[in-house]
Coordinates of C-alpha atoms in Angstrom, one line a residue:
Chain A
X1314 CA -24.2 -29.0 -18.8
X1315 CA -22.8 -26.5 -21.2
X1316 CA -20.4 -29.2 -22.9
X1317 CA -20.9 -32.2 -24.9
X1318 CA -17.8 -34.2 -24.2
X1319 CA -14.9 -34.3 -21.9
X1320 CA -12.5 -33.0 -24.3
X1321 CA -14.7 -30.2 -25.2
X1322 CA -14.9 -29.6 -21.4
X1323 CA -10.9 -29.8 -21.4
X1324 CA -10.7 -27.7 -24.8
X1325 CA -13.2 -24.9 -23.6
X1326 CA -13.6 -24.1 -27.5
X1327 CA -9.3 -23.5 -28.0
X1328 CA -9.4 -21.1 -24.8
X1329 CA -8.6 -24.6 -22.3
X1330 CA -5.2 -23.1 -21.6
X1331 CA -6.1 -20.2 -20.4
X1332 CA -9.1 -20.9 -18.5
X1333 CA -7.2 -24.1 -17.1
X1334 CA -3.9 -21.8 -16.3
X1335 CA -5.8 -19.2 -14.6
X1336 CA -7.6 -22.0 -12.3
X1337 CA -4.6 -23.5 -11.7
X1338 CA -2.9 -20.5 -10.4
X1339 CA -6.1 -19.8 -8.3
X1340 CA -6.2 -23.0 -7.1
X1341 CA -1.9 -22.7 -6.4
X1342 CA -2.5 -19.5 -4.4
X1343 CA -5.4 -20.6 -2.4
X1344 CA -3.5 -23.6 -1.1
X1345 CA -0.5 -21.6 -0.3
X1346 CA -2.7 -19.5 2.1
X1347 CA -4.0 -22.3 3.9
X1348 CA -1.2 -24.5 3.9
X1349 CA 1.8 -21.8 5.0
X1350 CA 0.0 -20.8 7.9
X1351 CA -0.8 -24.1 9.1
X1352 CA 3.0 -25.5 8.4
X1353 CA 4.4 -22.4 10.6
X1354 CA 2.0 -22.6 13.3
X1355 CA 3.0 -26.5 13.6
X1356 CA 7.1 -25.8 13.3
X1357 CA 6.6 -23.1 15.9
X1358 CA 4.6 -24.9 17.9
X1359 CA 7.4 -28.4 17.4
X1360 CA 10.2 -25.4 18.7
X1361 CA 8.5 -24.6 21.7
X1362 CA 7.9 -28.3 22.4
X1363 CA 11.7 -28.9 22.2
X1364 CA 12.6 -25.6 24.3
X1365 CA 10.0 -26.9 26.9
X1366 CA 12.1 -30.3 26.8
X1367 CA 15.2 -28.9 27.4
X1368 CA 14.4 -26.7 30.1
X1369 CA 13.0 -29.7 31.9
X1370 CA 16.3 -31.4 31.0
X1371 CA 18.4 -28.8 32.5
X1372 CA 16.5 -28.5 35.9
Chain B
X1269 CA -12.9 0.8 38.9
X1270 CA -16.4 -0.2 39.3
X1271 CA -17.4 3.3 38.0
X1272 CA -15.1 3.5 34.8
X1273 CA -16.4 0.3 33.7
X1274 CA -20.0 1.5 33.7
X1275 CA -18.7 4.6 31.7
X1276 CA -16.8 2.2 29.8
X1277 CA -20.2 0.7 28.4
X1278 CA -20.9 1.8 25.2
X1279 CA -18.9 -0.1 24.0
X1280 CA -19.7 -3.9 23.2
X1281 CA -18.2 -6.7 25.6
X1282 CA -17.0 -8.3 22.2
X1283 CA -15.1 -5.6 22.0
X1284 CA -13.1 -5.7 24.8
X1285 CA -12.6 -9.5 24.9
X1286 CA -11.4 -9.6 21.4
X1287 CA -8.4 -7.5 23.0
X1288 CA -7.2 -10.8 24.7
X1289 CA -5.3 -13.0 22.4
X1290 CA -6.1 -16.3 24.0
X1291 CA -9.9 -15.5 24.1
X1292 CA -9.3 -14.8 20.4
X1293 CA -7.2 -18.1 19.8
X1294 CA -10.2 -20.2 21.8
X1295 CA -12.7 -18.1 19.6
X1296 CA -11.2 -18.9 15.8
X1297 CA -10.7 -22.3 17.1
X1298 CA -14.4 -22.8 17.2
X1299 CA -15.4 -20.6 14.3
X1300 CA -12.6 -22.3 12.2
X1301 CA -14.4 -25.3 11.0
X1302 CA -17.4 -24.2 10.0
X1303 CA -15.7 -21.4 7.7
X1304 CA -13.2 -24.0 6.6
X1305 CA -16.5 -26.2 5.5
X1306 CA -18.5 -23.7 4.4
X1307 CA -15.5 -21.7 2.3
X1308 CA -14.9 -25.4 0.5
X1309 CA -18.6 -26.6 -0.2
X1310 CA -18.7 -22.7 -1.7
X1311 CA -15.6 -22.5 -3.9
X1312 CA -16.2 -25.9 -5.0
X1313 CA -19.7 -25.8 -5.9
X1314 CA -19.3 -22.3 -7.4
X1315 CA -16.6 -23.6 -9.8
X1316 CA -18.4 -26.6 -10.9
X1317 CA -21.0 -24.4 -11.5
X1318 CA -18.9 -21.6 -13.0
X1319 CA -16.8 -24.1 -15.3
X1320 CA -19.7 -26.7 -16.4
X1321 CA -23.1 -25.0 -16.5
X1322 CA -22.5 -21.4 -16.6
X1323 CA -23.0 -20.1 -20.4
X1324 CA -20.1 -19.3 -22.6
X1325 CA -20.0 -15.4 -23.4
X1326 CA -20.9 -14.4 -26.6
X1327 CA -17.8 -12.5 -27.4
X1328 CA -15.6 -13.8 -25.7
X1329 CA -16.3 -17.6 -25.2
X1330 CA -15.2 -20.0 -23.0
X1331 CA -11.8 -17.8 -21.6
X1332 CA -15.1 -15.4 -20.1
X1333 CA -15.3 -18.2 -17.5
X1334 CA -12.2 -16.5 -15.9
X1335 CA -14.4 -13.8 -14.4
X1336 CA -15.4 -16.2 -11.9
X1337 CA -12.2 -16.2 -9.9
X1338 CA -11.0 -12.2 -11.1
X1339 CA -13.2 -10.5 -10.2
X1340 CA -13.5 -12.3 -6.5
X1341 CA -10.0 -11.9 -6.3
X1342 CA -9.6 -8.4 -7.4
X1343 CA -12.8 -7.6 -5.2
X1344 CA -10.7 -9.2 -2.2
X1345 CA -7.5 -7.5 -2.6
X1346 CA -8.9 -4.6 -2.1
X1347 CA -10.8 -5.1 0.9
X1348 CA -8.2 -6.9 2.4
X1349 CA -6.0 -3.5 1.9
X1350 CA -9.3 -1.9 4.0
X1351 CA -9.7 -4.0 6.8
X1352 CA -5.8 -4.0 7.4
X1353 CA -6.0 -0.5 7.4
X1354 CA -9.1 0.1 9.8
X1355 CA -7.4 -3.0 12.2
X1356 CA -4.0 -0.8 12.2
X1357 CA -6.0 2.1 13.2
X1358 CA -7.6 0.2 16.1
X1359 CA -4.6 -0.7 17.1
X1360 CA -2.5 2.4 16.6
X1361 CA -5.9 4.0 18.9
X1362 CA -6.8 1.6 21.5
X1363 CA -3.2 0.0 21.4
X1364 CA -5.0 -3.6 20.9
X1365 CA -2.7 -6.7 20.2
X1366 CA -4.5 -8.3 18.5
X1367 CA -5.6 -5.5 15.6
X1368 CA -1.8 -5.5 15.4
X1369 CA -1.9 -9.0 14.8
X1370 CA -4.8 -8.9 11.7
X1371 CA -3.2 -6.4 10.5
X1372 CA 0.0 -8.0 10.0
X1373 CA -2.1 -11.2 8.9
X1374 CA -3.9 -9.5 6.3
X1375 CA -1.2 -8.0 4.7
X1376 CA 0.3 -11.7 2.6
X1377 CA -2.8 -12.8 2.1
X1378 CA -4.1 -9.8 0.3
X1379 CA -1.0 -9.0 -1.9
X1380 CA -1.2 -12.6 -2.8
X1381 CA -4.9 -12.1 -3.9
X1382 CA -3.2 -9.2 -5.9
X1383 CA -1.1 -11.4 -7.5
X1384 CA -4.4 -13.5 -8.3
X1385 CA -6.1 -11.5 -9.9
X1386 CA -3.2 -9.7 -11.6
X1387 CA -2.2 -13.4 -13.4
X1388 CA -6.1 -14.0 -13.9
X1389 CA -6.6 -10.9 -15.3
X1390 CA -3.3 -11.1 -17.3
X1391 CA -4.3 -14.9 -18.2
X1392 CA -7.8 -13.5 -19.8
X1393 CA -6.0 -10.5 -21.3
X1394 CA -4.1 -12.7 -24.3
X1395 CA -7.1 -14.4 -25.7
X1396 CA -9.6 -10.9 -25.2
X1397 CA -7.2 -8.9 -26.0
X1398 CA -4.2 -10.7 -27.7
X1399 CA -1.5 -9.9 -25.4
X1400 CA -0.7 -10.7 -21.8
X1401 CA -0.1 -7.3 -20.9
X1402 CA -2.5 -4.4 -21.4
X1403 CA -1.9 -1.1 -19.3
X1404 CA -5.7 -1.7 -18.2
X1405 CA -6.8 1.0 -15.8
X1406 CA -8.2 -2.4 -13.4
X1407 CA -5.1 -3.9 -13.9
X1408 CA -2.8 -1.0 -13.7
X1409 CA -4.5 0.0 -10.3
X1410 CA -4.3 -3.9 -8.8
X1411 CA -0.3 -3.8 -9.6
X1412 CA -0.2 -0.7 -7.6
X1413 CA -2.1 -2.1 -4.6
X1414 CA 0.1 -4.8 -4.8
X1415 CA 2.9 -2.5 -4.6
X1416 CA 1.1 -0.8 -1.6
X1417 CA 1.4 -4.7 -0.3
X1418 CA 4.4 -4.9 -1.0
X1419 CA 5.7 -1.9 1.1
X1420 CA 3.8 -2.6 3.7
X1421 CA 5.3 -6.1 4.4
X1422 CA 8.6 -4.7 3.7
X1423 CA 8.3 -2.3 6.5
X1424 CA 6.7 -4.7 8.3
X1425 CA 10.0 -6.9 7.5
X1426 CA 12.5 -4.2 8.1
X1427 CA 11.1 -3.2 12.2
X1428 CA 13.0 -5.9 14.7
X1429 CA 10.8 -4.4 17.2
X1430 CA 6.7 -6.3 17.1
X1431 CA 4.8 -3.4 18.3
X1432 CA 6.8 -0.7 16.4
X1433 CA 6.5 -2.1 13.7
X1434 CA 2.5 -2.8 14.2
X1435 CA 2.4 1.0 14.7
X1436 CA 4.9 1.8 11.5
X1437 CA 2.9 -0.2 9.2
X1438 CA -0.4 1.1 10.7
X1439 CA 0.3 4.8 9.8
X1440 CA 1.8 3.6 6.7
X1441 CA -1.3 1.5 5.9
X1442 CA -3.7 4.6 6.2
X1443 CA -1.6 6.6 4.4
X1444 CA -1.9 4.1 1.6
X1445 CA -5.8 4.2 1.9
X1446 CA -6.1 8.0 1.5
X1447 CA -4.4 7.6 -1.0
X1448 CA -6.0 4.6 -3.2
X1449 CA -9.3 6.7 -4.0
X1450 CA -6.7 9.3 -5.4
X1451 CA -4.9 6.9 -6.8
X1452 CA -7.7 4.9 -8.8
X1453 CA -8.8 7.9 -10.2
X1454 CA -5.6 9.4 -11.7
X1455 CA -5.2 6.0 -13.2
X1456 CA -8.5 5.8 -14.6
X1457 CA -7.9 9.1 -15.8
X1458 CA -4.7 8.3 -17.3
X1459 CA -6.1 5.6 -19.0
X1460 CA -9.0 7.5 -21.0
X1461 CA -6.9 9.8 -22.1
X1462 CA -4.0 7.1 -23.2
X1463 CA -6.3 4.8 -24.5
X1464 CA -9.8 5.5 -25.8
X1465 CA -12.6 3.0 -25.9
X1466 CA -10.9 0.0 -25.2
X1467 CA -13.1 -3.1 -24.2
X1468 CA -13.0 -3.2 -20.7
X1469 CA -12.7 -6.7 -18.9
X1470 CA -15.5 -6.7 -16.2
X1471 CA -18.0 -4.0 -18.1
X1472 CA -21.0 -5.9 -19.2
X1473 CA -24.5 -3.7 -19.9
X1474 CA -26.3 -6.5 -18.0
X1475 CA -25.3 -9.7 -17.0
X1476 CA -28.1 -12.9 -17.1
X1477 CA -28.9 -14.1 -13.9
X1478 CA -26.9 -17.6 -14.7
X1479 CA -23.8 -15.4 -15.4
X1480 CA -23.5 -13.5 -12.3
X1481 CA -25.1 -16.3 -9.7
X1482 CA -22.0 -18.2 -9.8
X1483 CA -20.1 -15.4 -9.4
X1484 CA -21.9 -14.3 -6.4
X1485 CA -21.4 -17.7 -5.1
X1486 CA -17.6 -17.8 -6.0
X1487 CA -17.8 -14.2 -4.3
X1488 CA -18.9 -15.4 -1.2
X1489 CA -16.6 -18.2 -1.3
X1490 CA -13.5 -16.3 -1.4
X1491 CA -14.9 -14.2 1.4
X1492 CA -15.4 -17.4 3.7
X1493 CA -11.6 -18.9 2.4
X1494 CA -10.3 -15.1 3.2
X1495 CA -11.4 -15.6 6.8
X1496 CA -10.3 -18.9 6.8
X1497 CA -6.9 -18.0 5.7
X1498 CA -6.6 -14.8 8.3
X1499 CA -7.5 -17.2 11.1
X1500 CA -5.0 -19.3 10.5
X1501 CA -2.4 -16.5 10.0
X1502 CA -4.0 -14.9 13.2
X1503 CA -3.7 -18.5 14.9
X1504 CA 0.0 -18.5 14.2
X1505 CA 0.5 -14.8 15.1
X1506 CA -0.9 -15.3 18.2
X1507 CA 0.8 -18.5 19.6
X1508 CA 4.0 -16.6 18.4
X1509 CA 3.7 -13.6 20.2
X1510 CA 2.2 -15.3 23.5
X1511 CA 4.4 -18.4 23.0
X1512 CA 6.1 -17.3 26.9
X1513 CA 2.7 -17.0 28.1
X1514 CA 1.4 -19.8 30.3
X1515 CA -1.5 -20.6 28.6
X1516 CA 0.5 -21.4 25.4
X1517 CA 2.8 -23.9 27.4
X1518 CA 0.3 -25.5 28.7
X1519 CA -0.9 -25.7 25.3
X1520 CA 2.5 -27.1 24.2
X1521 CA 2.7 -29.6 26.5
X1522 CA -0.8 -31.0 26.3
X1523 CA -0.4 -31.6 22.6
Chain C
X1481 CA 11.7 34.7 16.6
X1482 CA 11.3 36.9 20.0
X1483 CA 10.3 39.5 17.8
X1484 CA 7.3 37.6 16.6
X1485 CA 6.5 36.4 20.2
X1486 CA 6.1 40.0 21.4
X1487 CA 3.5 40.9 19.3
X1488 CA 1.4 37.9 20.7
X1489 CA -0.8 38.7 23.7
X1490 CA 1.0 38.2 27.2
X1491 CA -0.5 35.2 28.4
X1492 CA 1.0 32.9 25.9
X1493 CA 3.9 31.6 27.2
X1494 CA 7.2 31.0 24.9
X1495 CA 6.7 31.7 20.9
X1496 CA 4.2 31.8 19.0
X1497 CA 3.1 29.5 15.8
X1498 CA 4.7 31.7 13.4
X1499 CA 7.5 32.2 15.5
X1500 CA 8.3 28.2 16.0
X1501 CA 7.9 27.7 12.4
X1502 CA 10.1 30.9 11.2
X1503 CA 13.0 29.5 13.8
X1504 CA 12.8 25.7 12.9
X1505 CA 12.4 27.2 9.3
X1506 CA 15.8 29.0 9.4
X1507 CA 17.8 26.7 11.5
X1508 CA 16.9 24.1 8.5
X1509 CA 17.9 26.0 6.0
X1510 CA 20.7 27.0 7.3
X1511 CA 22.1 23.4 8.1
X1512 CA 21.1 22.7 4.6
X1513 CA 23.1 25.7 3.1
X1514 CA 26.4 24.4 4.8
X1515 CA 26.1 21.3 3.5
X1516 CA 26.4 21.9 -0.2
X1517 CA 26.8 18.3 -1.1
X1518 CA 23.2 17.7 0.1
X1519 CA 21.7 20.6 -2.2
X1520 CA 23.7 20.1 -5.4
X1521 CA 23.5 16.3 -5.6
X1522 CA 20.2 16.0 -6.6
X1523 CA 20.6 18.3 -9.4
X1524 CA 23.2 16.6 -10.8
X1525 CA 21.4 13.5 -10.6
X1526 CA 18.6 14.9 -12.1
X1527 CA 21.0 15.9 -14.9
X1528 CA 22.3 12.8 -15.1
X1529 CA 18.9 10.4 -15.3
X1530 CA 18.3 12.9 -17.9
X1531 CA 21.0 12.1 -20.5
X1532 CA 20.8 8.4 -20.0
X1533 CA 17.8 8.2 -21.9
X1534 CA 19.1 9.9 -25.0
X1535 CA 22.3 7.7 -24.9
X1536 CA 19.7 4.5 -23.9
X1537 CA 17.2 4.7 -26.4
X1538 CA 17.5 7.2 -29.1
X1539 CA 19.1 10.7 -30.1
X1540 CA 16.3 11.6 -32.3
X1541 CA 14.4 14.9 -31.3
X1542 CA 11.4 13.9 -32.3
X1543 CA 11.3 10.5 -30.5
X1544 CA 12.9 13.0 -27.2
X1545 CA 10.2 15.5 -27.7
X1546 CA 7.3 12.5 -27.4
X1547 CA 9.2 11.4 -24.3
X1548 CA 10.4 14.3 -22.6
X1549 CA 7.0 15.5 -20.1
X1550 CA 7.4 11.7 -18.6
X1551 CA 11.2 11.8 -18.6
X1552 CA 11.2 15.1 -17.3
X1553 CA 9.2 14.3 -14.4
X1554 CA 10.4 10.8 -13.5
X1555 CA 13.6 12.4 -13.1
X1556 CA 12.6 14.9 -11.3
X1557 CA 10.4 12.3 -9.3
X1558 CA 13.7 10.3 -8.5
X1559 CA 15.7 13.3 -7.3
X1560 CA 13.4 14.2 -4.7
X1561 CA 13.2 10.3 -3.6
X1562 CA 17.3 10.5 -3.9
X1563 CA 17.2 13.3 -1.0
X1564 CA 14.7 11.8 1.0
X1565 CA 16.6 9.5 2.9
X1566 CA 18.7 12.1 4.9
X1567 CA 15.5 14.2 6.0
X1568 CA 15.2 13.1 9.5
X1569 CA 18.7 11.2 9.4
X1570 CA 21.2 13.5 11.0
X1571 CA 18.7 15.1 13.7
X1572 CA 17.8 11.5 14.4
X1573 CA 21.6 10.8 14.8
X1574 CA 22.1 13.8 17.2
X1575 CA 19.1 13.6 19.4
X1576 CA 17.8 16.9 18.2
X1577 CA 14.5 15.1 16.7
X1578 CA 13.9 13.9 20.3
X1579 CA 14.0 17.3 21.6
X1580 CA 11.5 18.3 18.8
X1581 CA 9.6 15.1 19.9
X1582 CA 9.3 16.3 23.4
X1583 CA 9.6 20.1 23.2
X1584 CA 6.0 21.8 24.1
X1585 CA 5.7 23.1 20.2
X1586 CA 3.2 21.4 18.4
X1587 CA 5.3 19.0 16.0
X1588 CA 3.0 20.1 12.9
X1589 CA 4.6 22.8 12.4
X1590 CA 8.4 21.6 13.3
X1591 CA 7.8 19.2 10.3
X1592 CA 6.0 21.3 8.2
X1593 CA 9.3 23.7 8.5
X1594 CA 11.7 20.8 8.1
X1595 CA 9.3 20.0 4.8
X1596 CA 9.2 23.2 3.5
X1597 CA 13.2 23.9 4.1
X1598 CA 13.3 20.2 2.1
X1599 CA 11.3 21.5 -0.9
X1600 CA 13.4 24.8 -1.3
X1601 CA 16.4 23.0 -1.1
X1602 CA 15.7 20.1 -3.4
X1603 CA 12.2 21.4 -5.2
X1604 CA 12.3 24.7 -6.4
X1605 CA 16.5 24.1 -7.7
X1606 CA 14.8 21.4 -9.9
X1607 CA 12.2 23.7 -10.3
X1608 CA 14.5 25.9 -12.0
X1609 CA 16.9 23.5 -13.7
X1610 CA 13.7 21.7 -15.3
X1611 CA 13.7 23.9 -18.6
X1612 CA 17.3 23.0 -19.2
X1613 CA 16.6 19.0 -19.2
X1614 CA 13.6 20.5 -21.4
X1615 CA 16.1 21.5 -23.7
X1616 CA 18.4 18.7 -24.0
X1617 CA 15.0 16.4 -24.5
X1618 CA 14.1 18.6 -27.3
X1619 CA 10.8 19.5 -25.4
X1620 CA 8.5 22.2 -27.5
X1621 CA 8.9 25.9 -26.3
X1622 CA 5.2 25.8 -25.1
X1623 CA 5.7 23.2 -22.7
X1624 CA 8.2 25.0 -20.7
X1625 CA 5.6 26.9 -18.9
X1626 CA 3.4 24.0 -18.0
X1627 CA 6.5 21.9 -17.0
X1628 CA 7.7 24.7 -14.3
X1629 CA 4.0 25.2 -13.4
X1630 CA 3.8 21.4 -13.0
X1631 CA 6.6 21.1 -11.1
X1632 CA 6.5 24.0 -8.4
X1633 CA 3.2 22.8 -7.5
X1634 CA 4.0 19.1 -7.5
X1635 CA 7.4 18.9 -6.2
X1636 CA 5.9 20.3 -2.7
X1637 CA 3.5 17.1 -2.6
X1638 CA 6.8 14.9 -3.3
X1639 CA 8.4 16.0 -0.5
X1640 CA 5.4 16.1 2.0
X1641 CA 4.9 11.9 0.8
X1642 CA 8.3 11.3 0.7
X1643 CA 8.6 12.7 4.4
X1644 CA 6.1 10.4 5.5
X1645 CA 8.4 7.4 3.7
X1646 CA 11.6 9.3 5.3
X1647 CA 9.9 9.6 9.2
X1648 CA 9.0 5.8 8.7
X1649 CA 12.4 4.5 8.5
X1650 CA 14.5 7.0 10.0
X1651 CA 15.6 4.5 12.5
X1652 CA 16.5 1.7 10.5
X1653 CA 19.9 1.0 9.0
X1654 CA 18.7 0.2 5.8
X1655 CA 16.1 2.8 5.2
X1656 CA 17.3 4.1 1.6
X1657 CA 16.2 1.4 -0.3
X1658 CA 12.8 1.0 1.5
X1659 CA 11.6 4.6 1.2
X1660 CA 11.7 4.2 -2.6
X1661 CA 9.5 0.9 -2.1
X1662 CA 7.2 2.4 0.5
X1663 CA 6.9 5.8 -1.5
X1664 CA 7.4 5.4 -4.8
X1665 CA 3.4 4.2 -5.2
X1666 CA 2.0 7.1 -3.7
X1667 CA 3.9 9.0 -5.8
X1668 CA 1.6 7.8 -9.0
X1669 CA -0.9 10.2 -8.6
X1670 CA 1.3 13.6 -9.0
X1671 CA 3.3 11.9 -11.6
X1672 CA 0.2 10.9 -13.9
X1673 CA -1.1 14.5 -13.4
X1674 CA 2.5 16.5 -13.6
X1675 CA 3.1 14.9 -16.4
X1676 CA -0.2 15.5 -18.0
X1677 CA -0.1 19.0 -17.2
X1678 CA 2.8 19.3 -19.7
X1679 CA 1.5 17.0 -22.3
X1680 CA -1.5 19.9 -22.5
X1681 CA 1.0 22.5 -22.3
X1682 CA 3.1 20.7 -25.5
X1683 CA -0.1 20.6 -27.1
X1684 CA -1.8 23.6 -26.3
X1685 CA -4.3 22.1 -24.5
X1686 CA -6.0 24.0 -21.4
X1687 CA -3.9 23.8 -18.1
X1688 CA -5.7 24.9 -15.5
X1689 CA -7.4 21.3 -14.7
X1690 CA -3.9 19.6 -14.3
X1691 CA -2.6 22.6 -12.0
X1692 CA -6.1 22.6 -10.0
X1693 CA -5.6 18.9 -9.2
X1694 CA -2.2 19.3 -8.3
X1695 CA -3.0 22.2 -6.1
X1696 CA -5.6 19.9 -4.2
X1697 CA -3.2 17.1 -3.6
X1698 CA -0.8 20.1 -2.2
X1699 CA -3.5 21.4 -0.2
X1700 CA -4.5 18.1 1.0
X1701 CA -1.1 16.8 1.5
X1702 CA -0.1 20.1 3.7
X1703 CA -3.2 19.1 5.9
X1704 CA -3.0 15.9 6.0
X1705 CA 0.8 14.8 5.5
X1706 CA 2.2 16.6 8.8
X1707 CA 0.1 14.5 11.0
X1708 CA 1.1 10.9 9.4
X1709 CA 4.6 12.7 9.6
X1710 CA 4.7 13.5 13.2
X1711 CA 3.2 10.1 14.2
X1712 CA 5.7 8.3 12.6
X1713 CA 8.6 9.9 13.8
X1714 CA 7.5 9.2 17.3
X1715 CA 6.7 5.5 16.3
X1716 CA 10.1 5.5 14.9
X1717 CA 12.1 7.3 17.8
X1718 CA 10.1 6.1 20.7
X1719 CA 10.3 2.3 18.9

């Protein structure tokens, strides 16, 4: 453990804002990639539910 | 037809079978989880280790702890912008769907680990060097991969047409990785001659093993999410494409 | 061209090589003469990038003289991108690039013509007008060698990258815009180089490396440019 306390962990000796930004962005990013393609896949898949619906409906 | 499938050999079964978008679908289904465990115990464990045990640089301090997600990222980007490439190829030759398909998956998910490690790199710019912004010749050459990104989604965009513009983006994907070598050098060149000496970000005479570990962990973390991420983009692909196919009814209406 | 074919042996059916690339060569140039429009625009564009910056950032020669290799050559860089757009348009429009597409002549060299008759149309004019922009930027005497050099052997590459950018979208309605985003990053290398060449030139530097590395983008762009060419225009027509 390289830090005494949990504000020097949060401080990271006065460069915390950047060290905190640039994981948060990572973090930001890398939940966008999962997240988007699983939110499409599931609206696409919700459409073709309903078109399946109302082609039974129809006949 | 018995004969030209013993010709046919030397190539790997895998090969041909990857060709078939619902084996493919049935086949990232399975290998999903174990990425999607293996990707998260990695990234997390790296930056525990990365944030809390990894030593604080001598010169720089604290904001060196960055590294751990640039350089994976930047590493990432660009062999994203390779195997979207070589998969356009494979499909632009062998006219395979599914190449088509990682090819168009790759191409979000690597301009958005451009954009990663553009920020990161930006991010550890201001305390290393005092500004956001440095015409770096790393940096510089991420911003124009991104670009390369950038153009090939908005061909990619601008084609109605699915397998034209698979093909369009293919050809303009390898002209873009001709051109990155040539491209990286000029700007490394450029940047010698702009601006001597500078301290580079990533240059280190030798790193201690408990610097670089993490990073190799982080690295290998990022590769697992990357697959991750393109199987999921694949998935999607897939299901869209094939979504008047049978076995993706059937697959609707059992859900 | 039936000239050329008659020296070739008998066998050969139809024209030769040089013969398909001397007749596509004229018939392009000769489309582009009667269209003035298409040959004097870019100049005057070229003119015109050039005295924005003085009235945008500063009259002073000094502060020009600094600027003027990049200005020089991002104008020059735009132009080209400006005339890129029409490349393929109009035989696209007319169904002549189909026949091209389907005639037995190897496309290579139908492109490479339609390339080459770009580049003397666009190119070498801004070629030759680049020592006039020189003036008005207050660029040193010395430099006005280097910035011709530069530019007659890396206007060729702009046009043979651009064409790839140009085959890409010839059949969309909004290809302008998307040429410039597709293209424009390729285009780093010959800019960072051209450029270069007549920073050396300004002061007195060597030239020979920048004009040897924008030779080997030219030769390697001649090779290798036709073929991306050719397969996107029959992605693009076929599509």
């Amino acid at each position: 453990m390289k830090f005494e306390s949990m504000a020097d962990f949060i401080g990271m000796g006065g460069h915390g804002l950047y060290v905190w930004l640039a994981y948060g962005i990572a973090l930001a990013i890398l939940l966008l990639n999962v997240v988007q393609p699983l939110r499409q896949t599931r609206q696409l898949l919700n459409q073709q539910a309903r078109r399946v619906r109302r082609e039974k409906g129809l006949s | 037809m018995a004969k030209n499938k013993t010709e046919k050999n030397w190539m790997p079964r895998w090969f041909y079978q990857l060709a078939s978008p619902r084996w493919c679908y049935d086949i990232t289904g399975k290998l999903l989880p174990a990425f999607s465990v293996l990707a998260l115990l990695l990234l997390l464990g790296g930056t525990v280790w990365a944030l809390l045990f990894a030593p604080a640089d001598y010169q720089q301090g604290n904001s060196f702890r960055i590294i751990y997600i640039h350089v994976p990222s930047a590493i990432l980007a660009q062999s994203c912008y390779m195997m979207m490439a070589l998969a356009g190829a494979i499909g632009l030759i062998w006219k395979m769907k599914v190449a088509d398909m990682v090819a168009k998956a790759c191409a979000p998910l690597g301009a958005s680990l451009a954009l990663l490690a553009l920020a990161t790199g930006a991010i550890w710019g201001k305390p290393t060097w005092g500004s956001w912004w440095v015409w770096d010749a790393r940096l510089t050459s991420m911003l124009i991969l991104l670009f390369l990104y950038l153009g090939v989604m908005a061909l990619h965009s601008a084609i109605e047409n699915d397998s034209t513009a698979a093909q369009s983006t293919a050809v303009l994907a390898l002209v873009g990785l001709v051109n990155i070598p040539i491209i990286k050098y000029s700007v490394e060149w450029w940047n010698t001659l702009h601006q001597p000496a500078t301290f580079k970000l990533t240059e280190k005479p030798a790193m201690p093993a408990e610097m670089w570990l993490p990073l190799l962990v982080m690295l290998v973390g990022f590769y697992c999410f990357f697959a991750v991420s393109l199987m999921l983009r694949l998935r999607h692909e897939i299901l869209r494409r094939e979504r008047r196919s049978s076995w993706v009814q059937a697959l609707v209406e059992s859900r | 061209m039936s000239k050329m074919a008659t020296n070739e042996p008998a066998r050969r059916r139809g024209p030769s090589a040089v013969g398909v690339f001397r007749a596509a060569l004229k018939r392009d140039l000769l489309l582009a003469f009667r269209s003035k429009s298409d040959l004097v625009n870019p100049l005057i564009f070229f003119l015109m990038v050039a005295t924005l910056f003085p009235l945008g950032v500063s009259p002073e020669p000094g502060f020009l003289a600094l600027l003027a290799p990049g200005l020089v050559w991002v104008a020059a860089l735009l132009a080209t991108l400006l005339s890129m757009d029409s490349l393929f348009r109009a035989d696209f429009e007319d169904g002549t690039l189909e026949q091209a597409l389907l005639s037995p002549q190897p496309l290579i060299l139908i492109v490479l013509a339609r390339v080459l008759a770009h580049w003397i149309m666009t190119g070498l004019p801004l070629t030759l007008m680049a020592p006039l922009l020189g003036l008005m930027l207050f660029l040193p005497a010395d430099g006005m060698g280097g910035l011709m050099l530069s530019l007659l052997l890396g206007t060729p590459t702009l046009s043979l990258i651009g064409a790839i950018g140009a085959a890409l979208t010839v059949g969309l309605r909004k290809g302008g815009v998307l040429i410039s985003l597709l293209v424009l990053p390729l285009y780093i290398p010959v800019l960072i180089f051209g450029s270069g060449a007549v920073q050396a030139a300004v002061t007195g530097l060597p030239l020979a490396g920048y004009l040897a590395l924008l030779g080997a983008m030219l030769a390697l762009g001649v090779v290798l440019a036709p073929l991306a060419i050719g397969a996107a225009l029959r992605i693009s027509v076929s599509g």
